[in-house]
Amino acid sequence: MFESQSQLSEYPELLRQLLSRRGIKTTQAAQDFFSIDYAKGHDPYLLKDMRKGVERITQAIRQCFEGVLRPEQILIFSDYDHDGVPGAVVLYDFFKKIGLGGKSENGKNDIGGVRVYIPQRHDEGFGLNREAVEGFARDGVKLMITIDCGITDVEEVALAQKLGMDVIITDHHIAPDVLPPAYAIINPKQSDCEYPEKMLCGSGVIFKVVQALVTHKPLRNLLAARDIEIVDGWEKWLLDMVGIATFSDMVPLLGENRIFAHYGLKVLRKSPRAGLAALLRKLKIDQRYLSEDDIGFMISPRINAASRMGVPMDAFKLLSTEDVSQAGALAEHLDHINNERKGKVASLVKEIRKILAERFEKLSAEVSVIVAGNPNWSPALLGLVAGKLVEEYDRPVFLWGRDGDEMTGTIKGSCRSNGKISLVDVMNATDKKVFKDFGGHAGAGGFSVEPEQIHYFQTELEKALASLSTKNDLKNLVEGQTDQGQAEDTPQEDAEISLEDVTWQTYTLVEKMAPFGMANPKPIFRIRDVILDAVKLFGKEKNHLELITKNIAGKKLSAIGFFMTEDNFENKALRAGAKVDLFVTMEKSMFRGFPELRLRIVDVKSV
């Protein structure tokens, strides 16, 4: 049934098929894929400026111990999202481990020599800003370490250096031609950086900094003189935060990221963090069986909700607190504001759908990009809204709102791609007069626009897309992604199986491919000619779909589609007795406290 690969003959047929679909066709490549070993991570000192940065941090630690400077001399400045916040916890935990940590309040108080500052998404925007930098200087900060931001902040870093602060940038975003004048820049995407793994997330980069610090001999000697011991391998306990960020930030789960994801899940399932435990209890997730989906669909949105609703430090506090009562209160709070955020996003999506319906009788293929904006829209929510619209309309979406006061605030927005183009390429190809600033990844980005340019915004984006299309420069999001020759609206299955193949033995083979995520998605299976026994909607709002069928032996099998109804599929009249092809993934559910093998719906096609 499956294509045989002579090089992979030692593996079962299904595993050979799954490996081949991921471009793994030799014995050595398969061994490398399955052999996930922490020791195979790269030397952190291969990162450009790592040694320089570590020596400067060691100097700052020494000055904190000796009281040469004011206590709050080290500032951790992180981005406000599901990558930056866990990264801030990683570095904060290191400082706390060596005796410099303490209580954090809104990023403005002394925490034993270390301060944490997370900017307001709505008021301050992404990255460094002049007002914050000037405030740090007045407070006597001498060393600022950025996490998941800073690589494009040329003017702000120059100001910090002028005001007497050394800045160490740790970032993973695309490096511009002109780099900030920082003391050190640790970013694998620098053109002259020799680090082998270019696709680390921001938390992954700061973890490499901690790896370098805990092996730095001068620092070890300094700590030993104060009877502070860091046991070899202690930093592995920080991989719970790196794991959350690696899964959430959609970096390819290959190479070192696969190591971080694998061990991140292991640590998360054992993590003693009070806030994490409280959040999982609130969400009714058994920590022992935490999955990739739990991170992506349950934990990550609540981290992001804090910044989208104006309280980014609450997410940091949740993940870093050791106070059980505070952890419970914060978990309740983040869950509440996430529900509030969902309501606001749903309302915005509905409003924009109405705008598009009035603007276009039908969204034809000639409409290459969707652009919409309103001064009353909160920029903090627009990334989520754009993501939902991309799924619905299958083309790039750029949405804008206004930051702060309607008359004086800056126009800011978010954009999302449908996977067929790189947004960075599009924004780079747009007339430079349009954007005041922009940045991001191939699939997601943010921007600001001068008010007088907003009237030309859509036209200029359409010109940029046309130009790229003419030059044949449009890029897939995932490097190496290939066209499998299937119809655009048909899922690309990894293998074809029967209902009889849905067994724990098959699932065991599938599980060997984990952890799943970007560049290593869950295998999609096609099951042909399935007769549906029953079609059910469940949940309080009846917005989840269950398709029930039976195999030849009469064993009941369930296929679940969360936030799906019959209207999601071309055959909108799903009914008992219908014959369909199912496109599904296979998963182990612990919902009722015991393992249950079930199918997760990807698509359904009429036969």
XYZ file of N, CA and C in Angstrom, residues 145-359:
645
model
N 19.275 44.035 28.142
C 19.315 42.822 27.327
C 17.944 42.653 26.697
N 17.869 42.704 25.383
C 16.580 42.526 24.715
C 16.340 41.050 24.427
N 15.075 40.684 24.379
C 14.694 39.310 24.046
C 13.600 39.348 22.994
N 13.853 38.728 21.854
C 12.870 38.614 20.774
C 12.557 39.971 20.140
N 13.458 40.909 20.241
C 13.252 42.225 19.620
C 14.578 42.983 19.636
N 14.584 44.125 18.940
C 15.748 45.011 18.979
C 16.561 45.082 17.713
N 16.433 44.095 16.826
C 17.341 44.016 15.684
C 17.116 45.150 14.686
N 15.940 45.765 14.700
C 15.682 46.878 13.770
C 15.675 48.241 14.464
N 15.928 48.277 15.767
C 15.790 49.519 16.547
C 17.092 50.326 16.551
N 17.482 50.812 15.390
C 18.759 51.515 15.243
C 18.798 52.791 16.085
N 17.804 53.639 15.941
C 17.807 54.924 16.637
C 17.685 54.751 18.152
N 16.846 53.827 18.577
C 16.626 53.626 20.005
C 17.864 53.059 20.691
N 18.544 52.136 20.020
C 19.778 51.590 20.592
C 20.865 52.653 20.636
N 20.951 53.469 19.588
C 21.926 54.562 19.580
C 21.666 55.520 20.741
N 20.404 55.801 21.011
C 20.051 56.673 22.131
C 20.464 56.041 23.456
N 20.199 54.750 23.606
C 20.565 54.061 24.839
C 22.070 54.123 25.078
N 22.839 53.859 24.029
C 24.301 53.911 24.153
C 24.750 55.331 24.519
N 24.120 56.327 23.908
C 24.467 57.721 24.190
C 24.172 58.083 25.650
N 23.108 57.477 26.215
C 22.706 57.771 27.587
C 23.431 56.906 28.616
N 24.423 56.154 28.161
C 25.259 55.409 29.098
C 24.875 53.966 29.321
N 24.009 53.424 28.476
C 23.602 52.027 28.599
C 24.275 51.177 27.540
N 24.782 50.028 27.946
C 25.194 49.026 26.977
C 23.974 48.187 26.638
N 23.796 47.895 25.359
C 22.642 47.099 24.918
C 23.142 45.799 24.289
N 22.634 44.693 24.799
C 22.881 43.388 24.188
C 21.574 42.955 23.550
N 21.566 42.880 22.238
C 20.363 42.461 21.514
C 20.389 40.946 21.337
N 19.317 40.281 21.787
C 19.120 38.870 21.429
C 17.806 38.812 20.663
N 17.850 38.317 19.450
C 16.692 38.379 18.565
C 16.805 37.250 17.554
N 15.724 37.028 16.829
C 15.747 36.015 15.762
C 15.077 36.510 14.496
N 14.633 37.756 14.504
C 13.995 38.312 13.315
C 15.047 38.638 12.241
N 14.581 38.817 11.033
C 15.479 39.084 9.905
C 16.284 40.354 10.169
N 17.588 40.243 10.024
C 18.477 41.377 10.299
C 18.477 42.339 9.123
N 18.311 43.642 9.379
C 18.328 44.633 8.296
C 19.752 44.887 7.806
N 19.867 45.634 6.734
C 21.189 45.960 6.196
C 21.996 46.808 7.177
N 21.305 47.737 7.842
C 21.965 48.586 8.846
C 21.573 48.088 10.232
N 22.558 47.633 10.981
C 22.290 47.067 12.307
C 22.394 48.140 13.386
N 21.676 47.971 14.492
C 21.792 48.922 15.596
C 23.212 48.921 16.171
N 23.659 50.051 16.709
C 25.016 50.135 17.278
C 25.062 49.562 18.693
N 24.676 48.308 18.840
C 24.609 47.669 20.155
C 25.981 47.205 20.605
N 26.120 46.975 21.920
C 27.364 46.429 22.456
C 27.607 45.042 21.865
N 26.524 44.251 21.770
C 26.612 42.912 21.174
C 25.261 42.586 20.550
N 25.284 41.874 19.425
C 24.064 41.416 18.775
C 24.150 39.908 18.612
N 23.236 39.210 19.257
C 23.203 37.746 19.201
C 21.935 37.349 18.454
N 22.094 37.038 17.192
C 20.981 36.725 16.306
C 21.515 35.834 15.191
N 21.071 34.590 15.116
C 21.618 33.670 14.104
C 21.352 34.092 12.680
N 20.413 35.020 12.456
C 20.087 35.446 11.099
C 21.002 36.554 10.585
N 21.989 36.972 11.372
C 22.985 37.911 10.845
C 23.765 37.227 9.724
N 24.048 37.968 8.687
C 24.681 37.367 7.510
C 26.045 36.771 7.814
N 26.755 37.331 8.789
C 28.097 36.827 9.108
C 28.118 35.999 10.382
N 26.958 35.475 10.777
C 26.902 34.587 11.936
C 27.021 33.146 11.460
N 27.920 32.391 12.053
C 28.209 31.033 11.598
C 27.368 29.983 12.315
N 26.444 30.400 13.149
C 25.651 29.406 13.894
C 24.840 28.559 12.919
N 24.874 27.221 13.053
C 24.241 26.344 12.056
C 22.719 26.433 12.019
N 22.076 26.664 13.173
C 20.616 26.690 13.222
C 20.122 28.130 13.115
N 19.597 28.468 11.967
C 19.168 29.849 11.706
C 17.745 30.134 12.166
N 16.971 29.101 12.458
C 15.537 29.282 12.667
C 15.108 29.150 14.130
N 15.986 29.481 15.066
C 15.592 29.503 16.469
C 14.541 30.578 16.704
N 13.677 30.360 17.690
C 12.782 31.433 18.115
C 13.544 32.323 19.102
N 12.918 33.425 19.531
C 13.593 34.336 20.445
C 13.956 33.691 21.765
N 13.067 32.863 22.306
C 13.364 32.156 23.561
C 14.499 31.163 23.374
N 14.580 30.585 22.172
C 15.686 29.677 21.882
C 17.015 30.394 21.895
N 17.040 31.632 21.374
C 18.282 32.411 21.355
C 18.718 32.756 22.780
N 17.790 33.224 23.619
C 18.190 33.592 24.983
C 18.556 32.349 25.792
N 17.976 31.203 25.463
C 18.388 29.958 26.124
C 19.841 29.643 25.789
N 20.251 29.883 24.544
C 21.653 29.658 24.182
C 22.563 30.593 24.967
N 22.085 31.819 25.249
C 22.859 32.743 26.081
C 23.031 32.155 27.487
N 21.954 31.622 28.051
C 22.048 31.016 29.383
C 22.974 29.802 29.354
N 22.882 29.000 28.286
C 23.810 27.873 28.136
C 25.253 28.355 28.187
N 25.525 29.441 27.493
C 26.890 29.979 27.475
C 27.280 30.507 28.852
N 26.358 31.170 29.534
C 26.656 31.730 30.859
C 26.997 30.651 31.877
N 26.230 29.566 31.884
C 26.443 28.551 32.920
C 27.724 27.753 32.687
N 28.330 27.888 31.503
C 29.603 27.209 31.251
C 30.776 28.191 31.209
N 30.490 29.476 31.442
C 31.529 30.503 31.367
C 32.388 30.435 32.636
N 33.640 30.074 32.465
C 34.493 29.803 33.627
C 34.629 30.997 34.574
N 34.881 32.216 34.072
C 34.972 33.346 35.004
C 33.707 33.528 35.841
N 32.549 33.296 35.252
C 31.311 33.419 36.012
C 31.190 32.287 37.027
N 31.557 31.082 36.621
C 31.507 29.954 37.568
C 32.404 30.225 38.763
N 33.587 30.785 38.502
C 34.504 31.102 39.607
C 33.915 32.183 40.513
N 33.281 33.192 39.887
C 32.656 34.264 40.649
C 31.550 33.720 41.545
N 30.739 32.832 41.023
C 29.650 32.253 41.802
C 30.179 31.339 42.898
N 31.210 30.555 42.574
C 31.786 29.642 43.562
C 32.333 30.396 44.766
N 32.903 31.582 44.523
C 33.440 32.398 45.619
C 32.338 32.860 46.569
N 31.100 32.845 46.095
C 29.949 33.235 46.921
C 29.114 32.025 47.317
N 29.694 30.826 47.159
C 29.025 29.559 47.503
C 27.725 29.364 46.732
N 27.699 29.825 45.487
C 26.542 29.620 44.612
C 26.915 28.565 43.591
N 26.172 27.478 43.576
C 26.497 26.365 42.682
C 25.395 26.188 41.638
N 25.814 26.051 40.408
C 24.880 25.688 39.344
C 25.256 24.285 38.879
N 24.398 23.333 39.164
C 24.664 21.941 38.799
C 24.673 21.820 37.270
N 25.607 21.051 36.757
C 25.669 20.827 35.313
C 24.321 20.313 34.811
N 23.815 20.931 33.770
C 22.530 20.529 33.207
C 21.324 21.208 33.837
N 21.555 22.088 34.835
C 20.422 22.759 35.490
C 19.560 23.512 34.478
N 20.201 24.079 33.470
C 19.464 24.918 32.518
C 18.383 24.141 31.763
N 18.442 22.799 31.779
C 17.413 22.010 31.088
C 16.021 22.285 31.653
N 15.952 22.672 32.934
C 14.656 22.959 33.534
C 14.010 24.197 32.915
N 14.791 24.994 32.202
C 14.248 26.176 31.532
C 13.608 25.834 30.182
N 13.767 24.595 29.759
C 13.252 24.200 28.450
C 11.728 24.147 28.402
N 11.063 24.193 29.576
C 9.600 24.288 29.512
C 9.184 25.582 28.837
N 9.869 26.682 29.190
C 9.556 27.967 28.568
C 9.985 27.988 27.095
N 11.143 27.417 26.808
C 11.626 27.369 25.422
C 10.679 26.514 24.578
N 10.170 25.444 25.174
C 9.224 24.585 24.468
C 7.945 25.319 24.118
N 7.385 26.062 25.075
C 6.170 26.843 24.799
C 6.415 27.790 23.630
N 7.533 28.506 23.672
C 7.830 29.488 22.625
C 8.086 28.812 21.278
N 8.790 27.705 21.276
C 9.132 27.014 20.027
C 7.882 26.506 19.326
N 6.962 25.915 20.084
C 5.700 25.468 19.484
C 4.839 26.653 19.064
N 4.787 27.690 19.903
C 3.862 28.802 19.665
C 4.306 29.713 18.534
N 5.616 29.899 18.364
C 6.109 30.873 17.395
C 6.254 30.303 15.995
N 5.828 29.061 15.810
C 5.767 28.450 14.487
C 7.116 28.414 13.774
N 8.175 28.100 14.508
C 9.464 27.877 13.854
C 9.526 26.411 13.432
N 10.300 26.074 12.399
C 10.354 24.685 11.928
C 10.878 23.750 13.008
N 10.159 22.657 13.243
C 10.585 21.690 14.260
C 11.560 20.690 13.647
N 12.685 21.232 13.247
C 13.776 20.445 12.688
C 15.050 20.850 13.410
N 16.065 20.005 13.340
C 17.351 20.349 13.938
C 17.243 20.646 15.419
N 17.844 21.763 15.841
C 17.875 22.100 17.255
C 16.485 22.448 17.793
N 15.627 22.985 16.954
C 14.261 23.261 17.403
C 13.528 21.970 17.769
N 13.827 20.896 17.070
C 13.213 19.599 17.396
C 13.681 19.140 18.779
N 14.940 19.401 19.089
C 15.462 19.080 20.418
C 14.739 19.895 21.479
N 14.600 21.211 21.243
C 13.929 22.079 22.209
C 12.474 21.670 22.398
N 11.800 21.311 21.312
C 10.396 20.920 21.404
C 10.242 19.608 22.168
N 11.098 18.645 21.859
C 11.032 17.325 22.498
C 11.272 17.427 24.005
N 12.377 18.053 24.366
C 12.694 18.158 25.800
C 11.813 19.199 26.491
N 11.356 20.192 25.724
C 10.430 21.153 26.295
C 9.157 20.481 26.775
N 8.611 19.562 25.973
C 7.418 18.822 26.389
C 7.702 17.964 27.613
N 8.864 17.318 27.639
C 9.217 16.484 28.791
C 9.249 17.312 30.076
N 9.874 18.490 30.019
C 9.973 19.337 31.213
C 8.609 19.908 31.573
N 7.838 20.321 30.583
C 6.509 20.865 30.850
C 5.640 19.870 31.604
N 5.760 18.610 31.283
C 4.937 17.588 31.937
C 5.343 17.346 33.386
N 6.536 17.842 33.752
C 7.022 17.693 35.130
C 7.251 19.029 35.818
N 7.075 20.115 35.109
C 7.456 21.440 35.606
C 6.794 21.766 36.942
N 7.578 22.259 37.899
C 7.015 22.632 39.209
C 6.464 24.052 39.252
N 6.405 24.744 38.134
C 5.962 26.138 38.142
C 4.519 26.238 38.646
N 4.334 27.064 39.669
C 3.012 27.209 40.284
C 1.996 27.776 39.303
N 2.414 28.762 38.525
C 1.492 29.394 37.589
C 1.063 28.465 36.475
N 1.999 27.690 35.958
C 1.674 26.734 34.904
C 0.692 25.691 35.423
N 0.965 25.170 36.621
C 0.079 24.161 37.214
C -1.326 24.727 37.413
N -1.402 25.970 37.887
C -2.707 26.595 38.128
C -3.470 26.794 36.824
N -2.769 27.217 35.779
C -3.422 27.433 34.491
C -3.934 26.117 33.914
N -3.134 25.066 34.022
C -3.546 23.767 33.490
C -4.752 23.228 34.255
N -4.787 23.441 35.567
C -5.966 23.024 36.343
C -7.205 23.779 35.878
N -7.045 25.082 35.656
C -8.159 25.892 35.194
C -8.675 25.390 33.853
N -7.760 24.962 32.989
C -8.125 24.514 31.648
C -8.481 23.030 31.595
N -8.419 22.373 32.774
C -8.736 20.941 32.872
C -7.825 20.092 31.982
N -6.546 20.444 31.976
C -5.533 19.689 31.239
C -4.673 18.938 32.236
N -4.524 17.644 32.043
C -3.662 16.832 32.898
C -2.215 17.108 32.504
N -1.451 17.708 33.406
C -0.082 18.108 33.093
C 0.760 16.943 32.611
N 0.492 15.755 33.119
C 1.309 14.577 32.753
C 1.197 14.237 31.280
N 0.110 14.663 30.649
C -0.125 14.303 29.247
C -0.220 15.534 28.344
N 0.388 16.614 28.780
C 0.367 17.846 28.003
C 0.856 17.589 26.574
N 0.174 18.163 25.594
C 0.503 17.907 24.187
C 0.855 19.194 23.456
N 1.332 19.024 22.231
C 1.612 20.176 21.372
C 0.354 21.020 21.166
N -0.786 20.358 20.969
C -2.043 21.081 20.759
C -2.444 21.877 21.988
N -2.195 21.340 23.174
C -2.514 22.065 24.411
C -1.736 23.370 24.477
N -0.484 23.333 24.039
C 0.336 24.549 24.037
C -0.197 25.544 23.017
N -0.404 25.071 21.784
C -0.798 25.960 20.702
C -2.186 26.544 20.847
N -3.127 25.744 21.357
C -4.526 26.182 21.381
C -5.005 26.643 22.756
N -4.274 26.325 23.812
C -4.754 26.651 25.157
C -3.811 27.583 25.927
N -2.525 27.249 25.962
C -1.580 28.043 26.759
C -1.181 29.317 26.020
N -0.732 29.170 24.780
C -0.237 30.313 24.009
C -1.259 31.448 23.876
N -2.524 31.160 23.568
C -3.486 32.263 23.456
C -3.645 33.056 24.752
N -3.478 32.408 25.890
C -3.641 33.113 27.161
C -2.421 33.960 27.491
N -1.251 33.533 27.044
C -0.067 34.386 27.178
C -0.246 35.636 26.323
N -0.672 35.432 25.083
C -0.859 36.563 24.179
C -2.008 37.468 24.600
N -3.021 36.887 25.222
C -4.179 37.688 25.632
C -3.768 38.785 26.600
N -2.767 38.512 27.436
C -2.328 39.513 28.415
C -1.886 40.794 27.728
N -1.094 40.675 26.668
C -0.631 41.879 25.973
C -1.731 42.490 25.128
N -2.554 41.658 24.508
C -3.624 42.184 23.666
C -4.653 42.957 24.489
N -4.769 42.609 25.761
C -5.725 43.287 26.633
C -5.029 44.279 27.569
N -3.742 44.589 27.287
C -3.063 45.680 27.982
C -2.366 45.348 29.280
N -2.167 44.049 29.583
C -1.496 43.686 30.849
C -0.413 42.636 30.601
N 0.597 42.941 29.777
C 1.588 41.926 29.402
C 2.364 41.357 30.577
N 2.598 42.172 31.630
C 3.358 41.667 32.766
C 2.625 40.569 33.522
N 1.292 40.492 33.371
C 0.543 39.449 34.063
C 0.916 38.064 33.550
N 1.219 37.952 32.253
C 1.658 36.666 31.705
C 3.028 36.300 32.261
N 3.925 37.282 32.339
C 5.243 37.039 32.919
C 5.116 36.590 34.375
N 4.284 37.286 35.129
C 4.102 36.933 36.542
C 3.561 35.508 36.693
N 2.599 35.154 35.841
C 2.025 33.814 35.921
C 3.098 32.747 35.758
N 3.981 32.938 34.769
C 4.972 31.911 34.460
C 6.172 31.931 35.394
N 6.353 33.024 36.129
C 7.543 33.134 36.980
C 7.251 33.061 38.478
N 5.993 33.206 38.879
C 5.696 33.261 40.304
C 5.915 31.917 41.006
N 6.275 32.010 42.270
C 6.382 30.814 43.118
C 5.276 30.809 44.169
N 4.428 31.824 44.140
C 3.346 31.977 45.107
C 2.099 31.260 44.577
N 1.656 30.228 45.295
C 0.541 29.405 44.823
C -0.754 30.209 44.730
N -1.015 31.059 45.720
C -2.263 31.831 45.697
C -2.239 32.858 44.569
N -1.092 33.512 44.350
C -0.975 34.448 43.244
C -1.130 33.719 41.905
N -0.571 32.510 41.834
C -0.667 31.719 40.605
C -2.121 31.427 40.263
N -2.916 31.048 41.266
C -4.326 30.741 41.029
C -5.088 31.960 40.541
N -4.826 33.116 41.166
C -5.508 34.349 40.779
C -5.129 34.761 39.363
N -3.846 34.643 39.018
C -3.389 35.026 37.688
C -3.932 34.087 36.614
N -4.000 32.792 36.922
C -4.551 31.837 35.960
C -6.010 32.157 35.671
N -6.760 32.471 36.715
C -8.164 32.846 36.550
C -8.277 34.123 35.715
N -7.408 35.073 36.013
C -7.415 36.368 35.326
C -7.101 36.210 33.842
N -6.048 35.460 33.513
C -5.671 35.296 32.110
C -6.729 34.530 31.326
N -7.370 33.568 31.962
C -8.437 32.845 31.281
C -9.616 33.779 31.006
N -9.916 34.639 31.963
C -11.026 35.587 31.796
C -10.748 36.571 30.661
N -9.555 37.164 30.652
C -9.284 38.154 29.604
C -9.127 37.489 28.237
N -8.763 36.214 28.211
C -8.713 35.510 26.928
C -10.122 35.346 26.367
N -11.081 35.037 27.237
C -12.468 34.929 26.787
C -12.986 36.289 26.312
N -12.598 37.337 27.025
C -12.980 38.691 26.617
C -12.369 39.032 25.262
N -11.119 38.665 25.096
C -10.421 38.907 23.827
C -11.104 38.172 22.673
N -11.517 36.930 22.904
C -12.179 36.153 21.850
C -13.468 36.824 21.387
N -14.197 37.382 22.350
C -15.424 38.079 21.997
C -15.166 39.291 21.130
N -14.132 40.053 21.459
C -13.795 41.244 20.677
C -13.311 40.874 19.279
N -12.519 39.808 19.180
C -12.028 39.366 17.875
C -13.189 38.910 16.999
N -14.108 38.134 17.571
C -15.256 37.648 16.804
C -16.083 38.816 16.284
N -16.246 39.852 17.097
C -17.002 41.026 16.690
C -16.311 41.758 15.541
N -14.976 41.874 15.619
C -14.223 42.534 14.557
C -14.285 41.747 13.246
N -14.156 40.427 13.333
C -14.235 39.594 12.128
C -15.585 39.796 11.446
N -16.643 39.809 12.238
C -17.993 40.011 11.696
C -18.104 41.378 11.016
N -17.544 42.415 11.646
C -17.593 43.765 11.094
C -16.845 43.847 9.768
N -15.679 43.206 9.689
C -14.873 43.281 8.461
C -15.522 42.469 7.343
N -16.129 41.345 7.686
C -16.859 40.582 6.668
C -17.938 41.455 6.014
N -18.627 42.224 6.840
C -19.681 43.100 6.328
C -19.090 44.169 5.405
N -17.943 44.733 5.811
C -17.264 45.738 4.984
C -16.886 45.145 3.626
N -16.342 43.937 3.639
C -15.911 43.299 2.392
C -17.105 42.964 1.511
N -18.217 42.561 2.133
C -19.419 42.240 1.360
C -19.962 43.484 0.660
N -19.853 44.632 1.325
C -20.316 45.879 0.728
C -19.353 46.382 -0.350
N -18.050 46.105 -0.163
C -17.036 46.599 -1.096
C -16.962 45.745 -2.351
